[in-house]
Every structure is written in structure tokens, then in C-alpha cells.
Coordinates of C-alpha atoms in Angstrom, one line a residue:
M323 CA -46.9 -41.5 -55.9
S324 CA -49.0 -38.6 -59.2
S325 CA -51.3 -37.2 -59.4
R326 CA -52.7 -37.9 -62.2
K327 CA -56.5 -39.9 -61.3
N328 CA -55.8 -42.8 -64.2
Y329 CA -52.6 -44.3 -65.2
L330 CA -50.3 -47.9 -64.2
F331 CA -47.7 -48.2 -61.3
T332 CA -45.2 -50.6 -61.2
S333 CA -43.0 -52.1 -58.1
E334 CA -41.1 -55.2 -58.0
S335 CA -39.6 -56.9 -54.7
V336 CA -37.4 -60.0 -54.2
S337 CA -37.4 -63.1 -52.5
E338 CA -35.2 -63.8 -49.1
G339 CA -33.0 -65.8 -50.8
H340 CA -32.2 -63.0 -53.9
P341 CA -28.1 -62.0 -53.6
D342 CA -29.3 -58.9 -52.1
K343 CA -31.9 -60.5 -49.6
V344 CA -29.0 -62.3 -48.7
C345 CA -26.4 -60.5 -47.3
D346 CA -29.3 -58.4 -46.0
R347 CA -30.5 -61.5 -43.8
I348 CA -26.9 -62.5 -42.9
S349 CA -26.1 -58.6 -42.1
D350 CA -29.2 -58.1 -39.4
S351 CA -28.6 -61.9 -38.7
I352 CA -25.4 -60.7 -36.8
V353 CA -27.7 -57.9 -35.9
D354 CA -29.5 -59.4 -33.7
L355 CA -27.2 -62.2 -32.1
M356 CA -25.5 -58.7 -31.4
L357 CA -28.4 -57.0 -29.6
G358 CA -29.6 -60.1 -28.4
H359 CA -26.3 -60.5 -25.8
M360 CA -25.9 -56.6 -25.3
P361 CA -28.7 -53.9 -26.3
E362 CA -26.4 -51.0 -26.8
S363 CA -24.1 -52.6 -29.1
R364 CA -23.8 -50.9 -32.1
I365 CA -23.2 -52.5 -34.8
A366 CA -22.6 -51.5 -39.1
L367 CA -21.6 -54.9 -40.4
E368 CA -22.4 -55.2 -44.4
T369 CA -21.8 -58.4 -46.0
L370 CA -21.0 -59.5 -50.3
A371 CA -22.0 -63.4 -51.4
T372 CA -20.8 -64.8 -54.0
T373 CA -20.0 -68.3 -55.4
N374 CA -19.6 -70.2 -52.0
R375 CA -18.1 -67.3 -51.2
V376 CA -19.5 -64.6 -48.3
V377 CA -17.5 -61.3 -47.0
L378 CA -19.2 -59.9 -43.5
A379 CA -17.4 -56.2 -43.2
G380 CA -17.9 -54.1 -40.6
E381 CA -17.7 -52.1 -36.9
I382 CA -19.2 -52.7 -34.4
R383 CA -18.8 -52.1 -29.8
G384 CA -21.0 -54.6 -28.9
P385 CA -20.2 -58.1 -26.0
E386 CA -17.1 -59.9 -25.6
A387 CA -19.3 -62.9 -25.9
V388 CA -20.0 -62.5 -30.0
G389 CA -16.3 -63.0 -32.1
H390 CA -15.6 -64.1 -35.5
D391 CA -16.8 -67.3 -34.6
Q392 CA -20.2 -66.5 -33.6
M393 CA -20.5 -64.2 -36.3
I394 CA -19.5 -66.9 -39.6
E395 CA -22.0 -69.6 -38.1
S396 CA -24.5 -66.4 -36.8
A397 CA -24.3 -66.3 -40.6
R398 CA -23.6 -69.3 -42.0
M399 CA -27.4 -70.6 -40.0
A400 CA -29.4 -68.0 -41.8
I401 CA -28.0 -69.2 -44.9
K402 CA -29.0 -72.4 -44.5
D403 CA -32.2 -71.1 -42.7
I404 CA -33.0 -70.0 -46.3
G405 CA -32.5 -72.4 -47.8
Y406 CA -29.4 -72.7 -49.9
D407 CA -27.7 -76.0 -50.2
Q408 CA -26.2 -75.9 -53.7
E409 CA -24.1 -76.8 -55.5
G410 CA -22.4 -73.1 -56.2
F411 CA -23.7 -72.3 -53.0
D412 CA -23.7 -74.6 -49.7
W413 CA -24.7 -72.8 -46.0
R414 CA -22.0 -75.7 -45.0
K415 CA -18.8 -75.1 -47.6
A416 CA -18.8 -72.2 -48.2
R417 CA -16.4 -70.2 -47.2
I418 CA -17.5 -67.4 -44.3
E419 CA -14.5 -64.7 -44.1
C420 CA -15.5 -62.1 -41.2
L421 CA -13.4 -58.8 -41.4
V422 CA -15.1 -56.9 -39.0
H423 CA -13.2 -54.8 -36.2
A424 CA -14.2 -52.0 -34.3
Q425 CA -15.5 -48.7 -34.4
S426 CA -14.8 -45.5 -35.1
E427 CA -14.2 -43.6 -31.7
D428 CA -14.2 -40.5 -33.6
I429 CA -17.6 -41.5 -34.7
A430 CA -18.1 -42.6 -31.2
V431 CA -17.3 -39.8 -29.5
G432 CA -20.0 -37.7 -31.3
V433 CA -22.9 -40.2 -31.0
D434 CA -22.9 -41.2 -27.5
A435 CA -24.8 -39.0 -24.6
A436 CA -21.6 -37.4 -22.4
G437 CA -22.7 -34.9 -19.5
N438 CA -25.6 -33.3 -20.1
K439 CA -25.0 -33.4 -23.9
D440 CA -28.3 -35.8 -25.3
E441 CA -26.8 -39.0 -27.9
G442 CA -26.5 -37.7 -31.1
A443 CA -27.8 -39.3 -35.0
G444 CA -25.8 -41.6 -35.7
D445 CA -25.2 -40.0 -39.2
Q446 CA -26.6 -37.2 -41.1
G447 CA -29.6 -37.7 -43.8
I448 CA -33.5 -37.6 -44.4
M449 CA -35.0 -40.1 -43.7
F450 CA -38.6 -40.4 -44.7
G451 CA -41.8 -42.7 -44.1
Y452 CA -45.5 -42.9 -46.0
A453 CA -49.2 -44.1 -45.4
C454 CA -51.6 -44.4 -47.9
R455 CA -54.8 -46.0 -47.8
E456 CA -55.0 -49.0 -50.7
T457 CA -54.3 -51.2 -49.0
D458 CA -55.7 -52.4 -45.3
E459 CA -52.1 -51.9 -44.2
L460 CA -51.6 -49.2 -45.3
M461 CA -48.8 -49.2 -47.9
P462 CA -49.1 -48.8 -51.6
A463 CA -50.8 -51.8 -53.6
P464 CA -47.9 -52.8 -55.9
I465 CA -44.7 -53.1 -53.7
H466 CA -47.3 -54.9 -50.2
Y467 CA -48.9 -57.5 -53.9
S468 CA -44.9 -58.0 -55.3
H469 CA -44.1 -58.9 -51.6
R470 CA -47.7 -61.3 -50.9
I471 CA -45.9 -63.7 -54.4
L472 CA -43.2 -63.9 -53.4
K473 CA -43.7 -64.2 -49.5
A474 CA -46.5 -66.8 -50.6
L475 CA -43.8 -68.9 -52.9
T476 CA -41.1 -69.1 -50.0
D477 CA -44.1 -70.7 -47.9
A478 CA -44.6 -73.0 -50.1
R479 CA -41.7 -74.1 -50.9
K480 CA -39.9 -74.5 -47.7
S481 CA -42.8 -76.6 -47.0
G482 CA -43.3 -78.9 -49.3
K483 CA -46.2 -78.4 -51.0
A484 CA -44.7 -75.5 -54.1
K485 CA -41.9 -78.9 -55.2
G486 CA -38.6 -77.7 -57.8
L487 CA -39.2 -73.7 -57.0
L488 CA -36.3 -72.9 -55.4
P489 CA -35.0 -69.8 -53.3
D490 CA -33.8 -66.8 -55.6
A491 CA -37.3 -65.3 -57.2
K492 CA -38.2 -61.8 -58.3
S493 CA -41.9 -59.9 -58.2
Q494 CA -43.2 -57.7 -60.1
V495 CA -46.8 -56.2 -60.1
T496 CA -48.9 -53.0 -62.4
L497 CA -51.8 -51.9 -60.8
Q498 CA -54.1 -49.6 -62.5
Y499 CA -55.5 -46.9 -61.2
E500 CA -59.1 -45.5 -61.7
N501 CA -60.3 -41.9 -60.1
G502 CA -56.7 -42.1 -57.6
K503 CA -57.5 -46.0 -56.7
P504 CA -56.0 -49.8 -57.4
V505 CA -58.6 -51.7 -59.4
R506 CA -56.2 -55.0 -61.4
A507 CA -52.8 -55.6 -62.5
T508 CA -52.9 -55.2 -66.0
K509 CA -48.9 -57.2 -65.8
I510 CA -47.6 -59.3 -63.6
V511 CA -44.4 -61.0 -63.5
V512 CA -42.8 -63.7 -61.1
S513 CA -38.8 -65.4 -62.2
T514 CA -37.7 -67.8 -60.2
Q515 CA -35.6 -70.3 -59.3
H516 CA -36.2 -73.7 -59.7
V517 CA -34.5 -77.5 -60.3
D518 CA -33.1 -78.8 -63.1
G519 CA -35.3 -80.5 -65.3
L520 CA -37.6 -78.2 -64.9
E521 CA -39.6 -76.7 -68.5
S522 CA -41.0 -72.8 -68.3
R523 CA -45.4 -73.7 -69.3
D524 CA -43.8 -76.4 -65.7
V525 CA -42.8 -73.7 -63.7
R526 CA -45.6 -71.8 -64.8
E527 CA -47.8 -74.3 -63.7
I528 CA -46.7 -73.7 -60.4
V529 CA -46.2 -70.3 -60.0
K530 CA -49.5 -69.1 -61.6
P531 CA -51.8 -70.6 -58.0
Y532 CA -50.0 -69.1 -55.9
I533 CA -50.5 -65.8 -57.7
E534 CA -53.9 -67.0 -58.4
A535 CA -55.1 -66.7 -54.6
T536 CA -53.1 -64.1 -53.1
M537 CA -54.3 -61.6 -55.5
P538 CA -58.3 -59.8 -54.8
S539 CA -61.1 -60.9 -56.3
G540 CA -61.2 -59.4 -59.8
W541 CA -57.5 -58.2 -60.1
M542 CA -55.7 -61.1 -61.0
C543 CA -54.1 -60.2 -64.7
P544 CA -54.9 -60.9 -68.3
D545 CA -53.8 -64.5 -69.1
D546 CA -51.1 -62.8 -71.7
G547 CA -50.1 -60.3 -68.9
L548 CA -48.8 -62.9 -66.3
F549 CA -45.1 -63.3 -67.4
V550 CA -43.8 -66.1 -65.5
N551 CA -40.0 -66.5 -66.0
P552 CA -39.6 -64.7 -69.3
T553 CA -35.6 -65.4 -70.2
G554 CA -36.7 -69.5 -69.9
R555 CA -34.5 -71.3 -67.5
F556 CA -33.1 -70.0 -64.4
V557 CA -31.6 -73.1 -62.2
I558 CA -28.7 -70.7 -61.3
G559 CA -29.3 -68.7 -59.0
G560 CA -29.0 -66.9 -55.7
P561 CA -25.4 -65.2 -55.3
D562 CA -24.1 -68.3 -57.3
G563 CA -25.6 -66.2 -60.0
D564 CA -25.0 -63.0 -59.4
T565 CA -23.2 -60.6 -56.3
G566 CA -24.7 -59.4 -53.1
L567 CA -24.7 -57.1 -51.3
T568 CA -25.6 -56.0 -47.8
G569 CA -28.2 -52.2 -49.1
R570 CA -29.0 -52.4 -52.4
K571 CA -32.4 -52.7 -52.4
I572 CA -33.6 -50.2 -50.4
I573 CA -37.3 -49.1 -52.7
V574 CA -38.0 -53.5 -52.0
D575 CA -38.2 -52.6 -48.5
T576 CA -39.5 -49.1 -48.4
Y577 CA -42.3 -48.1 -50.7
G578 CA -41.9 -49.5 -53.8
G579 CA -41.3 -45.9 -55.5
A580 CA -44.9 -44.9 -54.0
A581 CA -42.6 -43.0 -52.1
P582 CA -39.6 -40.7 -51.6
H583 CA -36.6 -42.5 -50.4
G584 CA -33.6 -40.5 -48.4
G585 CA -30.7 -43.3 -49.9
G586 CA -29.5 -45.0 -46.6
A587 CA -30.5 -48.6 -46.2
F588 CA -31.8 -50.5 -43.8
S589 CA -29.6 -53.9 -42.8
G590 CA -26.9 -54.8 -40.9
K591 CA -27.0 -51.5 -38.6
D592 CA -28.4 -50.9 -35.1
P593 CA -30.9 -48.7 -34.2
T594 CA -28.8 -45.4 -33.0
K595 CA -28.2 -45.4 -37.1
V596 CA -31.3 -42.6 -37.8
D597 CA -31.5 -44.6 -41.2
R598 CA -32.9 -47.3 -40.6
S599 CA -34.5 -45.6 -36.8
A600 CA -35.8 -42.0 -38.1
A601 CA -37.2 -44.1 -41.1
Y602 CA -39.2 -46.5 -38.7
V603 CA -40.9 -43.7 -37.3
A604 CA -41.4 -41.6 -39.1
R605 CA -43.4 -44.7 -40.9
Y606 CA -44.8 -44.9 -37.4
L607 CA -46.8 -41.4 -37.4
A608 CA -47.4 -41.9 -41.4
K609 CA -49.1 -44.4 -40.8
N610 CA -50.7 -43.2 -37.6
V611 CA -52.1 -39.7 -39.3
V612 CA -54.4 -42.1 -41.8
A613 CA -55.5 -44.9 -40.0
S614 CA -56.7 -41.6 -38.0
G615 CA -58.5 -40.6 -40.9
L616 CA -56.7 -37.0 -41.0
A617 CA -55.8 -38.7 -44.4
E618 CA -55.6 -40.1 -47.0
R619 CA -52.3 -40.1 -48.4
C620 CA -49.2 -39.1 -46.4
T621 CA -45.5 -38.6 -46.7
I622 CA -43.0 -37.4 -43.6
Q623 CA -39.7 -36.2 -43.7
I624 CA -37.1 -35.6 -40.8
A625 CA -33.7 -34.7 -41.4
Y626 CA -30.3 -35.4 -38.9
A627 CA -27.3 -34.1 -38.4
I628 CA -24.4 -36.7 -37.0
G629 CA -23.7 -36.5 -33.5
V630 CA -26.9 -34.1 -32.9
A631 CA -29.6 -35.0 -31.4
D632 CA -32.1 -32.9 -32.6
P633 CA -33.8 -33.8 -36.1
M634 CA -32.5 -31.1 -38.4
S635 CA -35.7 -30.4 -40.0
F636 CA -39.7 -32.2 -39.9
Y637 CA -41.4 -32.1 -42.5
V638 CA -45.4 -33.5 -43.1
D639 CA -46.9 -33.5 -46.7
L640 CA -51.1 -34.4 -47.0
H641 CA -51.0 -34.3 -50.7
D642 CA -54.0 -32.6 -50.6
T643 CA -55.6 -35.1 -48.8
G644 CA -55.6 -34.0 -45.2
K645 CA -58.1 -33.1 -43.1
V646 CA -56.0 -30.3 -40.7
D647 CA -53.3 -28.3 -41.6
E648 CA -49.9 -30.0 -42.1
A649 CA -48.2 -27.1 -40.0
K650 CA -50.1 -28.2 -36.9
L651 CA -49.6 -32.3 -37.3
E652 CA -45.4 -30.8 -37.6
K653 CA -46.0 -29.5 -34.5
A654 CA -48.2 -31.7 -32.4
L655 CA -46.5 -34.6 -33.7
P656 CA -42.3 -34.2 -31.9
E657 CA -45.0 -33.4 -28.6
M658 CA -46.4 -37.3 -29.0
V659 CA -42.8 -38.6 -29.4
N660 CA -39.5 -37.7 -29.3
L661 CA -37.7 -37.5 -32.1
K662 CA -34.5 -37.2 -30.9
P663 CA -32.2 -40.9 -31.4
R664 CA -33.1 -41.9 -27.9
G665 CA -35.8 -41.0 -28.0
I666 CA -37.0 -43.6 -31.4
R667 CA -34.9 -46.1 -29.9
E668 CA -37.6 -45.5 -26.3
H669 CA -40.8 -44.4 -27.3
L670 CA -40.5 -48.0 -30.3
K671 CA -38.1 -50.3 -28.5
L672 CA -36.1 -51.3 -31.1
N673 CA -32.8 -52.5 -29.2
R674 CA -33.9 -55.5 -29.3
P675 CA -33.1 -58.2 -31.6
I676 CA -35.7 -58.8 -34.4
Y677 CA -34.6 -57.4 -37.1
A678 CA -33.7 -60.4 -39.0
R679 CA -36.8 -61.5 -39.5
T680 CA -37.6 -57.0 -41.4
S681 CA -34.4 -58.7 -44.4
A682 CA -37.1 -59.8 -46.7
Y683 CA -40.5 -58.8 -47.7
G684 CA -40.1 -55.4 -46.6
H685 CA -39.8 -53.5 -43.6
F686 CA -43.2 -52.2 -43.7
G687 CA -46.9 -53.6 -44.9
R688 CA -46.3 -55.6 -41.4
A689 CA -48.8 -57.3 -38.6
P690 CA -47.0 -55.4 -35.3
E691 CA -45.6 -58.8 -32.7
A692 CA -45.7 -59.9 -29.0
D693 CA -42.1 -59.3 -28.9
G694 CA -41.9 -55.9 -30.2
G695 CA -41.1 -56.2 -33.8
F696 CA -42.5 -54.1 -36.6
S697 CA -43.5 -51.6 -33.5
W698 CA -43.5 -49.1 -35.6
E699 CA -46.6 -50.5 -37.3
R700 CA -48.8 -50.3 -34.6
T701 CA -51.0 -47.5 -34.7
D702 CA -51.7 -46.4 -30.8
L703 CA -51.2 -42.7 -31.8
V704 CA -54.7 -42.6 -33.6
G705 CA -56.7 -41.4 -29.7
Q706 CA -54.5 -38.5 -29.6
L707 CA -54.4 -37.1 -33.4
K708 CA -58.1 -37.5 -33.9
G709 CA -58.7 -34.8 -30.9
L710 CA -56.5 -32.2 -33.9
A711 CA -59.6 -33.0 -36.3

């Protein structure tokens, strides 16, 4: 995020019915299916979706009970839950092809633990975590409210309260920052798929109350700053209107552009893949630093090499808001949490079927759940961290 004090910043979100998010949901539903049968499953699964067609591809090592038929059924049920029963994309009629095959033995040898060798990272790469004090969830405000608007519309659509809305939707929120803090929205954009027969003004009347209820008091943009379906008609949507792929919404999934991103997607990957697990633990550590009062903002970077257990590097940036030296945190945080891939998985208990729920409305800023979902949002390191001040 900018070091300037007064500026505008914008983030976007997309709903679970967006073509790319349909694919993320399908991929993560299959991750959950496999982890539910065998917690040590290895999955790297991509999904493509277009008009009444879904293709599953990737590499797995998992339970014999989960074959192509089970994956196809999982994909179909994911589409049903999102709400697609349209002519161009129907959960009953869509042709689903499964091209998934066994994981490469060359990758398995590098990643598996053996003898005195600990489990290595599933790939090389850099992962970032971020937290700030802009919201109670310690997330950047623009992406937080972009997600919340779409979640409110989705809940209203599924409950029947918002009649005429269909699954595909996007939001975009522009906030005014004064003295480095968000104070109001200047522009809000929502585009939502709708049934044939609704005019743009009708959609605006349906959508506007949910936006107003989502934004904090005094934050709603002026009426001429609210754009609802600015192109007009939006009847054809979802994978029928635009081809979707797993992993194309990585900025939506993380911090809305307010923090760096290492480039790796999350969905469709089991937690040995550090693209996912290390990004989760980086958020966990950054959130705990901010929650403990040691900084107003915190960015953490971790780097890995495929087949190597220990991180290549660990970096902390408190953006000149810290009450403790960054080097001190760089030493203390890896002592609190083992940052080897196995250590991350065990600390956050990631080998569980908890991933389909992450596939829309953000992987971060969500409440920890009783079954272990969003475990990386816990703030259970605060006590230890306060002792560093």
C-alpha cells in the first residue's frame, strides 16, 4: 500500500459464480474429497469451464476410493451448490471430462520425507503474508468490502430474498484515504448477472440496499459514484459467457493489490504445496504481529526451493510502523512456528477437507472455524509476541 497519506485505492472481488471461481471451487472440492479419504493425499488439480463443458486435469496421489467418477460427481455437486441450472451451464447436463493422472515420481522423490531427510517443499517460489489495522479482520479495507458486498448478494440470491439475480457477479470498491486511513468510498461498481426481463434500473434497486448495508456508516459513495451493471444487460454469464480457469484470481484471493503476491495460486493444491501453505502461514504470522500491537502494518515474505525443507529466506517489513526491530521478529517468528512444510501443516492442521470454502470471497480475513477452517486466521501467538516489545 502507498506510503502517501491522502490518496484513492481500489480493489475488486468476484463472486463464486464467476467463471474462474467456479473452477477454483471445483478444484478445491476435489482437494477436500481426497483429503477427507486420505489426509496425506497429494493433489495439483486444474479445472477449465466453458459452455456446458468442464475439463479436470492434473496430478494426484491419493486414495483408491477416489477415482474419475467420484471427481466428476464432486465437480457436478459444486456447480449445483453455486446455483448453475442455466441453459448454457447446467449442473445436470454439463459434460465433465476427467484427465487427472498420477503424480510424477520425480516430484514425489524430491518432496517426500525419507531417512534423515525431512519433507521438502512441493515447489520453489516466494510467498507473502500481510495484515493491517484498516478493518477488525486486519485486512485492507477495499478488498474486505468488495468481498462483503458480493457475499451479501450471494446470500440474498440463495435465500430467495434478492429475486432475479444469477450467480456471476463482480464488485469493485474505491476508498478515499486521509492521513493514511480509509474514510469513505468514492466509487463502487457492481456487475451482476440477472434473469432476462430485468432492466438496469431494476437491478440497481435490488442491489443498492445490500451495498448500503455492507458499507460502514458514512462510507457509502455518492449516488453518482455507484455503478450497477454499467454495460447494461448481463443475462449470459458464468462459464457460458466467459471461459474459466483455476488460479486466475490470485489478487482477489489475497489482499486486493494492497500487498505483494508471489505469483502462485492456491486452489486445487494440497497443503504440501507451499504456494498455499506458506502463504497461509505468512498471513498467520503477519496477522499475529499486528494483533499483538507490535505494528500497524506487517508484510512477511518466505521463499522455498523444491525438495528442500528449510526456507531459503524469511523477511519481515513493518512499514515504519513497528514497535520492535524487524530483525528481532525475523529471528523470533521461525522459533514460534516451524516453517518447514511439515511444520506449517502440523501447526495449522492443514491436512483436512477445509478448502472448498476458501475458493470465493477471499482466503484471508475470515473467521477461524470450529472444524479447523481458516486456522491461519487465529491470533494465538499474541501473548508470545507481546513479550518482544
